[in-house]
Each structure stands twice: as structure tokens, then as C-alpha cells.
Tab-separated table of C-alpha atoms and ligand atoms in Angstrom:
chain	number	residue	atom	x	y	z
Q	1	MET	CA	110.156	131.710	95.966
Q	2	ARG	CA	109.665	130.884	91.572
Q	3	ILE	CA	106.137	129.150	91.630
Q	4	LEU	CA	104.954	126.883	88.923
Q	5	VAL	CA	100.876	126.724	89.151
Q	6	VAL	CA	100.277	123.909	86.553
Q	7	GLY	CA	96.454	124.335	86.396
Q	8	GLY	CA	96.890	128.321	86.968
Q	9	SER	CA	94.433	129.316	84.600
Q	10	GLY	CA	91.340	127.047	87.095
Q	11	PHE	CA	89.120	128.093	90.138
Q	12	LEU	CA	91.992	126.586	92.310
Q	13	GLY	CA	94.732	127.697	90.341
Q	14	GLY	CA	93.889	131.065	89.704
Q	15	GLU	CA	93.361	131.613	93.617
Q	16	ILE	CA	96.774	130.525	94.156
Q	17	VAL	CA	98.183	132.200	91.287
Q	18	ARG	CA	96.364	136.145	92.931
Q	19	GLN	CA	98.052	134.735	96.452
Q	20	ALA	CA	101.608	134.301	95.027
Q	21	ALA	CA	102.198	137.354	93.190
Q	22	ALA	CA	100.555	139.208	96.240
Q	23	GLY	CA	103.304	137.267	98.215
Q	24	GLY	CA	105.642	138.518	96.004
Q	25	HIS	CA	106.511	135.287	94.252
Q	26	VAL	CA	107.459	134.876	90.574
Q	27	VAL	CA	105.150	133.087	89.557
Q	28	ALA	CA	104.674	130.992	86.279
Q	29	ALA	CA	101.550	129.337	85.338
Q	30	THR	CA	100.454	126.881	82.785
Q	31	TYR	CA	96.174	126.625	80.884
Q	32	LEU	CA	95.036	124.174	78.537
Q	33	SER	CA	92.350	126.378	77.013
Q	34	ASN	CA	92.447	130.343	78.454
Q	35	PRO	CA	95.813	132.087	80.189
Q	36	GLY	CA	94.957	133.753	83.322
Q	37	PRO	CA	95.747	137.730	84.080
Q	38	PRO	CA	98.778	138.482	81.908
Q	39	ASP	CA	99.717	141.159	85.341
Q	40	LEU	CA	100.066	137.671	87.709
Q	41	ALA	CA	102.018	135.603	85.640
Q	42	GLY	CA	104.052	134.305	82.850
Q	43	TRP	CA	101.474	132.213	81.324
Q	44	ARG	CA	102.167	128.914	79.403
Q	45	PRO	CA	100.223	126.132	77.442
Q	46	LEU	CA	100.692	123.052	78.691
Q	47	ASP	CA	98.594	119.617	78.142
Q	48	LEU	CA	100.032	117.360	80.675
Q	49	ARG	CA	98.901	114.546	78.757
Q	50	ASP	CA	102.235	115.303	77.062
Q	51	ARG	CA	105.100	114.210	78.651
Q	52	THR	CA	107.653	115.941	77.143
Q	53	ALA	CA	105.817	119.338	76.685
Q	54	VAL	CA	105.700	119.075	80.813
Q	55	THR	CA	109.489	118.059	81.106
Q	56	GLU	CA	110.042	121.294	78.676
Q	57	THR	CA	107.675	123.507	80.832
Q	58	ILE	CA	109.504	122.288	84.484
Q	59	ARG	CA	112.542	122.696	83.001
Q	60	GLU	CA	112.132	126.071	81.416
Q	61	THR	CA	110.694	127.713	83.919
Q	62	ALA	CA	112.759	126.216	86.442
Q	63	PRO	CA	110.509	126.950	89.774
Q	64	ASP	CA	111.456	126.637	93.760
Q	65	VAL	CA	107.943	124.857	94.142
Q	66	VAL	CA	105.540	123.529	91.882
Q	67	VAL	CA	101.857	123.343	92.705
Q	68	ASN	CA	99.307	121.440	90.289
Q	69	ALA	CA	95.848	121.580	90.480
Q	70	ALA	CA	94.989	120.514	87.519
Q	71	TYR	CA	92.548	117.604	86.300
Q	72	ARG	CA	90.209	117.026	84.361
Q	73	GLN	CA	87.280	114.687	85.803
Q	74	SER	CA	86.446	112.097	83.305
Q	75	ASP	CA	89.805	112.203	81.922
Q	76	TRP	CA	92.295	109.801	83.220
Q	77	PRO	CA	95.291	110.557	80.834
Q	78	THR	CA	95.486	114.146	82.420
Q	79	THR	CA	94.049	113.806	86.123
Q	80	ALA	CA	96.241	110.478	86.566
Q	81	ASP	CA	99.056	109.909	84.145
Q	82	GLY	CA	99.744	113.944	83.797
Q	83	ALA	CA	99.944	113.801	87.739
Q	84	ALA	CA	102.765	111.513	86.992
Q	85	HIS	CA	104.100	113.158	84.318
Q	86	VAL	CA	104.450	116.329	86.851
Q	87	ALA	CA	106.235	114.472	89.485
Q	88	ALA	CA	108.429	112.964	87.191
Q	89	ALA	CA	109.305	116.142	85.804
Q	90	ALA	CA	109.733	117.849	88.611
Q	91	THR	CA	112.365	116.176	90.601
Q	92	GLY	CA	114.398	117.896	93.016
Q	93	ARG	CA	111.804	120.702	93.661
Q	94	ARG	CA	108.889	121.157	95.939
Q	95	LEU	CA	106.329	119.339	94.684
Q	96	VAL	CA	102.575	120.198	96.137
Q	97	HIS	CA	99.723	117.980	94.337
Q	98	VAL	CA	96.136	118.916	94.531
Q	99	SER	CA	93.776	115.597	95.415
Q	100	SER	CA	90.374	115.092	96.632
Q	101	ASP	CA	88.157	113.509	99.001
Q	102	ALA	CA	86.666	111.492	95.783
Q	103	VAL	CA	89.541	108.923	96.567
Q	104	PHE	CA	87.312	107.548	99.250
Q	105	SER	CA	83.708	105.280	98.674
Q	106	GLY	CA	82.225	106.880	101.817
Q	107	ALA	CA	81.914	103.180	103.637
Q	108	ALA	CA	83.815	105.098	107.088
Q	109	VAL	CA	81.934	108.138	106.381
Q	110	THR	CA	85.398	110.043	108.489
Q	111	TYR	CA	88.145	109.934	106.993
Q	112	ALA	CA	92.017	110.631	108.486
Q	113	GLU	CA	95.114	111.090	106.592
Q	114	GLU	CA	96.442	107.659	106.998
Q	115	ALA	CA	92.976	105.904	105.222
Q	116	ILE	CA	94.066	104.333	102.737
Q	117	PRO	CA	91.789	105.018	99.539
Q	118	ASP	CA	89.169	102.939	98.063
Q	119	PRO	CA	87.888	104.618	95.263
Q	120	VAL	CA	84.168	103.611	93.733
Q	121	TYR	CA	84.455	105.827	90.393
Q	122	PRO	CA	86.456	106.705	88.094
Q	123	TYR	CA	87.743	109.999	88.693
Q	124	GLY	CA	88.604	108.785	92.281
Q	125	ALA	CA	90.330	106.472	91.135
Q	126	ALA	CA	92.172	108.269	88.392
Q	127	LYS	CA	93.227	110.859	91.901
Q	128	ALA	CA	93.925	107.969	94.015
Q	129	ALA	CA	95.972	106.869	91.217
Q	130	ALA	CA	97.522	109.799	90.963
Q	131	GLU	CA	98.550	109.982	94.824
Q	132	THR	CA	100.060	106.384	94.217
Q	133	ALA	CA	102.426	107.789	91.699
Q	134	VAL	CA	103.603	111.262	92.950
Q	135	ARG	CA	104.921	109.191	96.008
Q	136	ALA	CA	106.338	107.003	94.209
Q	137	VAL	CA	108.872	109.654	92.713
Q	138	ASP	CA	108.844	111.942	95.353
Q	139	PRO	CA	107.994	110.947	99.156
Q	140	THR	CA	108.995	114.203	100.152
Q	141	ALA	CA	105.801	115.766	98.004
Q	142	VAL	CA	102.836	117.461	99.839
Q	143	ILE	CA	99.817	115.618	98.665
Q	144	ALA	CA	96.654	117.649	99.513
Q	145	ARG	CA	93.588	116.074	99.855
Q	146	THR	CA	90.808	118.534	99.717
Q	147	SER	CA	86.733	118.720	99.021
Q	148	LEU	CA	84.209	120.537	97.322
Q	149	ILE	CA	85.926	124.075	96.743
Q	150	VAL	CA	83.820	127.011	97.208
Q	151	GLY	CA	84.119	130.821	96.512
Q	152	ASP	CA	82.444	134.265	96.693
Q	153	GLY	CA	80.453	132.852	93.969
Q	154	GLY	CA	81.720	131.452	90.603
Q	155	SER	CA	82.333	127.648	91.681
Q	156	PRO	CA	80.348	125.412	90.053
Q	157	HIS	CA	78.929	124.534	93.184
Q	158	GLU	CA	77.604	128.417	93.182
Q	159	ARG	CA	76.771	128.588	89.828
Q	160	LEU	CA	74.398	125.070	90.079
Q	161	VAL	CA	72.596	126.723	93.126
Q	162	HIS	CA	71.942	129.803	90.718
Q	163	SER	CA	70.839	127.569	87.907
Q	164	LEU	CA	68.428	125.282	90.111
Q	165	ALA	CA	66.634	129.226	91.931
Q	166	GLY	CA	66.552	130.126	88.598
Q	167	GLY	CA	64.422	127.193	87.668
Q	168	ALA	CA	66.732	124.510	85.830
Q	169	PRO	CA	65.558	121.029	86.806
Q	170	GLY	CA	67.539	118.900	89.294
Q	171	ILE	CA	67.679	118.433	93.220
Q	172	LEU	CA	70.410	118.808	95.547
Q	173	PHE	CA	71.662	115.508	97.654
Q	174	THR	CA	70.070	115.702	101.186
Q	175	ASP	CA	72.634	112.738	102.173
Q	176	ALA	CA	75.453	113.298	99.903
Q	177	VAL	CA	77.836	115.094	102.780
Q	178	ARG	CA	81.332	116.774	102.222
Q	179	CYS	CA	83.318	119.264	103.878
Q	180	PRO	CA	83.919	122.622	101.501
Q	181	VAL	CA	86.506	124.360	101.829
Q	182	HIS	CA	87.071	128.052	100.753
Q	183	VAL	CA	88.906	128.584	97.687
Q	184	ARG	CA	91.001	131.723	99.949
Q	185	ASP	CA	91.698	129.450	102.892
Q	186	LEU	CA	92.570	126.047	100.565
Q	187	ALA	CA	95.248	128.218	98.065
Q	188	ALA	CA	96.493	129.887	101.573
Q	189	ALA	CA	96.776	126.621	103.012
Q	190	LEU	CA	98.542	125.091	100.342
Q	191	LEU	CA	101.453	128.092	100.022
Q	192	GLU	CA	101.854	127.205	103.574
Q	193	LEU	CA	102.380	123.754	102.923
Q	194	ALA	CA	104.379	124.618	100.010
Q	195	ASP	CA	107.196	126.645	102.332
Q	196	SER	CA	107.136	124.039	105.028
Q	197	ASP	CA	108.971	120.906	105.565
Q	198	ARG	CA	105.687	118.848	105.353
Q	199	SER	CA	105.085	115.508	103.301
Q	200	GLY	CA	102.871	113.150	102.358
Q	201	ILE	CA	98.821	112.921	103.188
Q	202	HIS	CA	97.596	116.456	104.313
Q	203	HIS	CA	94.024	116.913	104.407
Q	204	VAL	CA	93.151	120.679	103.495
Q	205	ALA	CA	89.550	120.927	104.072
Q	206	GLY	CA	86.718	122.852	106.165
Q	207	ALA	CA	85.429	122.768	109.358
Q	208	ASP	CA	81.589	122.438	108.569
Q	209	ALA	CA	80.734	118.746	107.501
Q	210	VAL	CA	77.586	119.571	104.890
Q	211	SER	CA	75.098	118.259	102.511
Q	212	ARG	CA	74.874	119.747	99.059
Q	213	HIS	CA	71.031	120.535	99.854
Q	214	GLU	CA	72.314	122.157	103.174
Q	215	LEU	CA	75.162	123.754	101.075
Q	216	GLY	CA	72.937	124.981	98.499
Q	217	ILE	CA	70.684	126.841	101.022
Q	218	LEU	CA	73.573	128.558	102.776
Q	219	ILE	CA	74.840	129.873	99.067
Q	220	ALA	CA	70.832	130.670	98.324
Q	221	ARG	CA	70.662	133.034	101.347
Q	222	ARG	CA	73.546	134.353	101.194
Q	223	ASP	CA	73.405	135.570	97.587
Q	224	GLY	CA	69.364	136.530	97.966
Q	225	LEU	CA	67.937	133.245	96.091
Q	226	ASP	CA	64.463	131.903	96.389
Q	227	GLU	CA	65.356	129.159	98.773
Q	228	THR	CA	62.250	127.057	98.519
Q	229	ARG	CA	63.401	126.205	94.716
Q	230	LEU	CA	66.177	124.179	95.897
Q	231	THR	CA	64.503	120.793	95.533
Q	232	PRO	CA	65.841	118.300	98.141
Q	233	GLY	CA	66.779	114.595	97.232
Q	234	ARG	CA	67.975	111.577	97.812
Q	235	CYS	CA	70.851	109.984	95.940
Q	236	ALA	CA	68.634	106.874	95.627
Q	237	ASP	CA	65.672	108.942	94.164
Q	238	VAL	CA	68.192	109.003	90.874
Q	239	GLY	CA	70.188	106.304	91.384
Q	240	PHE	CA	73.500	108.149	92.381
Q	241	THR	CA	76.128	104.821	93.281
Q	242	GLY	CA	79.122	107.367	94.071
Q	243	PRO	CA	80.538	108.390	97.503
Q	244	ARG	CA	77.735	109.570	99.792
Q	245	ASP	CA	79.269	110.928	103.174
Q	246	VAL	CA	82.635	111.973	102.932
Q	247	ARG	CA	84.436	113.705	105.474
Q	248	LEU	CA	87.891	114.887	105.554
Q	249	ASP	CA	89.821	115.015	109.519
Q	250	CYS	CA	91.872	117.486	109.175
Q	251	ALA	CA	92.729	118.237	112.833
Q	252	GLN	CA	96.200	116.673	111.748
Q	253	THR	CA	97.240	119.365	109.269
Q	254	GLN	CA	95.162	121.993	110.550
Q	255	ARG	CA	97.727	121.823	113.688
Q	256	HIS	CA	100.537	122.643	111.465
Q	257	LEU	CA	98.801	125.359	110.112
Q	258	LYS	CA	98.398	128.994	110.529
Q	259	THR	CA	95.821	129.321	108.037
Q	260	ARG	CA	92.162	128.947	109.469
Q	261	LEU	CA	90.739	126.209	107.434
Q	262	ARG	CA	86.817	127.826	107.998
Q	263	GLY	CA	83.772	125.554	108.123
Q	264	ALA	CA	80.523	126.411	105.247
Q	265	ARG	CA	77.960	127.397	107.980
Q	266	GLU	CA	80.670	130.431	108.725
Q	267	PHE	CA	81.833	131.751	105.121
Q	268	VAL	CA	78.964	131.014	103.550
Q	269	ALA	CA	76.748	133.144	105.973
Z	1	NAP	N1	86.482	121.943	92.399
Z	1	NAP	C1	86.091	120.832	93.838
Z	1	NAP	O1	85.237	120.939	94.231
Z	1	NAP	C2	86.663	119.702	93.696
Z	1	NAP	C3	86.866	118.839	94.922
Z	1	NAP	C4	87.790	118.389	95.266
Z	1	NAP	C5	89.193	118.338	94.626
Z	1	NAP	N2	89.390	119.190	93.769
Z	1	NAP	C6	90.758	119.234	92.919
Z	1	NAP	O2	91.477	120.604	92.911
Z	1	NAP	C7	92.047	120.733	91.782
Z	1	NAP	C8	91.448	122.073	91.297
Z	1	NAP	O3	90.166	121.757	91.023
Z	1	NAP	P1	89.401	123.384	90.179
Z	1	NAP	O4	87.813	122.551	90.799
Z	1	NAP	O5	90.041	124.458	90.318
Z	1	NAP	O6	89.401	122.399	88.540
Z	1	NAP	P2	89.109	123.510	87.625
Z	1	NAP	O7	88.631	124.570	87.822
Z	1	NAP	O8	88.352	122.890	86.618
Z	1	NAP	O9	90.158	124.156	86.628
Z	1	NAP	C9	91.426	122.495	86.167
Z	1	NAP	C10	93.016	123.051	85.600
Z	1	NAP	O10	93.263	122.189	85.322
Z	1	NAP	C11	93.870	122.192	83.800
Z	1	NAP	N3	93.587	121.375	82.706
Z	1	NAP	C12	92.260	120.409	81.948
Z	1	NAP	N4	92.691	119.353	81.441
Z	1	NAP	C13	94.768	119.798	81.411
Z	1	NAP	C14	95.059	118.932	80.683
Z	1	NAP	N5	94.600	118.005	79.954
Z	1	NAP	N6	96.339	119.249	80.942
Z	1	NAP	C15	96.684	120.522	81.178
Z	1	NAP	N7	95.966	121.118	82.072
Z	1	NAP	C16	94.742	121.036	81.916
Z	1	NAP	C17	92.100	123.617	83.084
Z	1	NAP	O11	92.811	124.518	81.980
Z	1	NAP	P3	92.136	125.075	81.579
Z	1	NAP	O12	90.900	125.768	82.311
Z	1	NAP	O13	92.364	126.403	80.542
Z	1	NAP	O14	91.578	124.246	80.687
Z	1	NAP	C18	92.411	124.173	84.373
Z	1	NAP	O15	93.759	124.988	84.703
Z	1	NAP	C19	91.991	119.318	91.440
Z	1	NAP	O16	93.073	118.386	91.514
Z	1	NAP	C20	90.453	118.617	91.933
Z	1	NAP	O17	90.827	117.106	91.648
Z	1	NAP	C21	88.304	119.756	93.345
């Protein structure tokens, strides 16, 4: 397959590029600020906010599959409008769009694919708007909602734990719960979904619901850090009003995947 990874220079995008190249696919990938390894993909600069540039990139790379893993948390034009630009330009090609558990408020705690988004902050609203745009433009697209993405080091969550264990000020919430996923499991699942006849919303997160503090402790133990330096705290302590407990129910999606979506207690151990 010819695969275009939009946001291939990011944490998840980079792993998709690696796995797609290792699988023998012809890979093109985009970046905004820094290209990735030249041996793995043909790299192209792309700003998703530029609709014409998105259209040209997809026309010129002529991919069978487009995976959109690009976003900027605080930038609606990238996260929402940019996703719409990709969906419109990818018409007639297989599209996998990466979304987030941030589309949910946490009021219901556990969410299956059928749940209606009820975002409570701008990033979640932008991801929900992106989903709506993608579904409207291409009902056959896969929209893959995921949760905290962790690896074997290198993710922002792992970097935060290292910095807190090193004495930086801050707390890790005991009442903010997510279903972290390993970046390798997630990338493999997305490539599987790309190569399937699945369409619509899919939940692709890890099997364990853990608090940010428990995740921090797991990472600290794995990396030999002093876990006693990770200060537990509650969202209310710092006036955090975003989603607290959001768990993606992935059972339905897992049934269609060969890739096993491991839980954090297993993959960080
Ligand atoms: N990280 C998580 O824990 C998490 C949790 C739930 C869902 N997600 C979803 O997973 C996906 C990937 O997340 P990630 O953590 O891998 O993100 P990331 O590491 O921050 O990578 C973001 C990518 O988007 C690119 N980008 C940013 N602004 C752009 C723009 N205006 N035009 C084109 N490209 C732009 C970046 O390019 P440069 O790096 O070259 O600037 C980078 O390639 C996103 O859809 C996110 O919503 C992530």
C-alpha cells in the first residue's frame, strides 16, 4: 500500500511511519516543524490550516491510505479545520482519523463507541468537531478514539514523570483516570484498521483504567525513579475543571483486531 501519514513527525505518527515502512509499504509523511528519519518515508512539509496545500499533498503523494495523526491541542484551525481539510482532500481514498477520549466529559465514566460526545473544554470540542466533519465527508472513514499514549520513554507523560521525580513542582491527579495505550499497540491497531473494511467510530485504548498518579508510579518503578517524589493531588486542589474519569470501552473494537490492546499495568511493568 501507499500510505500517507499526516503528522508523521509526531509521537504516534512516527511509530506509524516506522511500522508501515517495516511492513513494506511505500510511506510518505508530513511534518510541520521537523521531518523524521529520511530512510523511512518521503517527508513533506505541510500545514493543515492551508486547505490548498493539503489538497496538493494528497494529490501528489497519491496514497491508497491516509492516516491523520496531526493535531495541536490549543489550535482549533489545526485540530478541527485541518482534519476537515484532510477528509475533503482524501475523498475516494481510505482514511483513518485519530481522535481522542477528550470528546467526553467524564459524566458517564465509561464510554462505548455509540456514546455521543459531550466535550467540556476547547481541545475536546475541536476533536469532536473534527469527528463530525470527517464522518460527514466520508462515512467509510475510520475514526479511532484513543487515550493517553505512552511508550518506552519519550511520550510527554513519561517526560513529565521524569521531571517531577527530578524535583520539578507539580502534582499527579489521583482522580483523573484514563486508559493509557502503548504507542506500538496503537500504531499496529490503526494500520490493521486501515487495511480492513471497518468504518465509523472505533475505541482504541489500553485495557486498564489508571489514574495519572498510578501511571506515574508505574513509570517511576520501570525507570528506577524515586516514586515518593510524585506528589498525589486531586483535580479540585488546583481548580482543574476538565474531564476527570474517562474510560473508553474498547471491547467492540478489540474483537475485530489481531493486535491486543494491553493495559498500562502490563506494558509499563
Ligand atoms: N498524546 C496523547 O496522549 C493523546 C491522547 C489522546 C489522543 N491523542 C491523539 O493522537 C494523535 C497524535 O498525538 P501525538 O501525541 O502523537 O501528537 P504530537 O506528538 O504532538 O504530534 C503532532 C503532529 O502534528 C503535527 N502538527 C501540529 N500542528 C500542525 C499543523 N498546523 N499542520 C500540520 N501538522 C501539524 C506535528 O508536526 P511537527 O512535530 O513537525 O511540528 C506532529 O507531527 C492526535 O490526533 C491526538 O489528538 C493523543
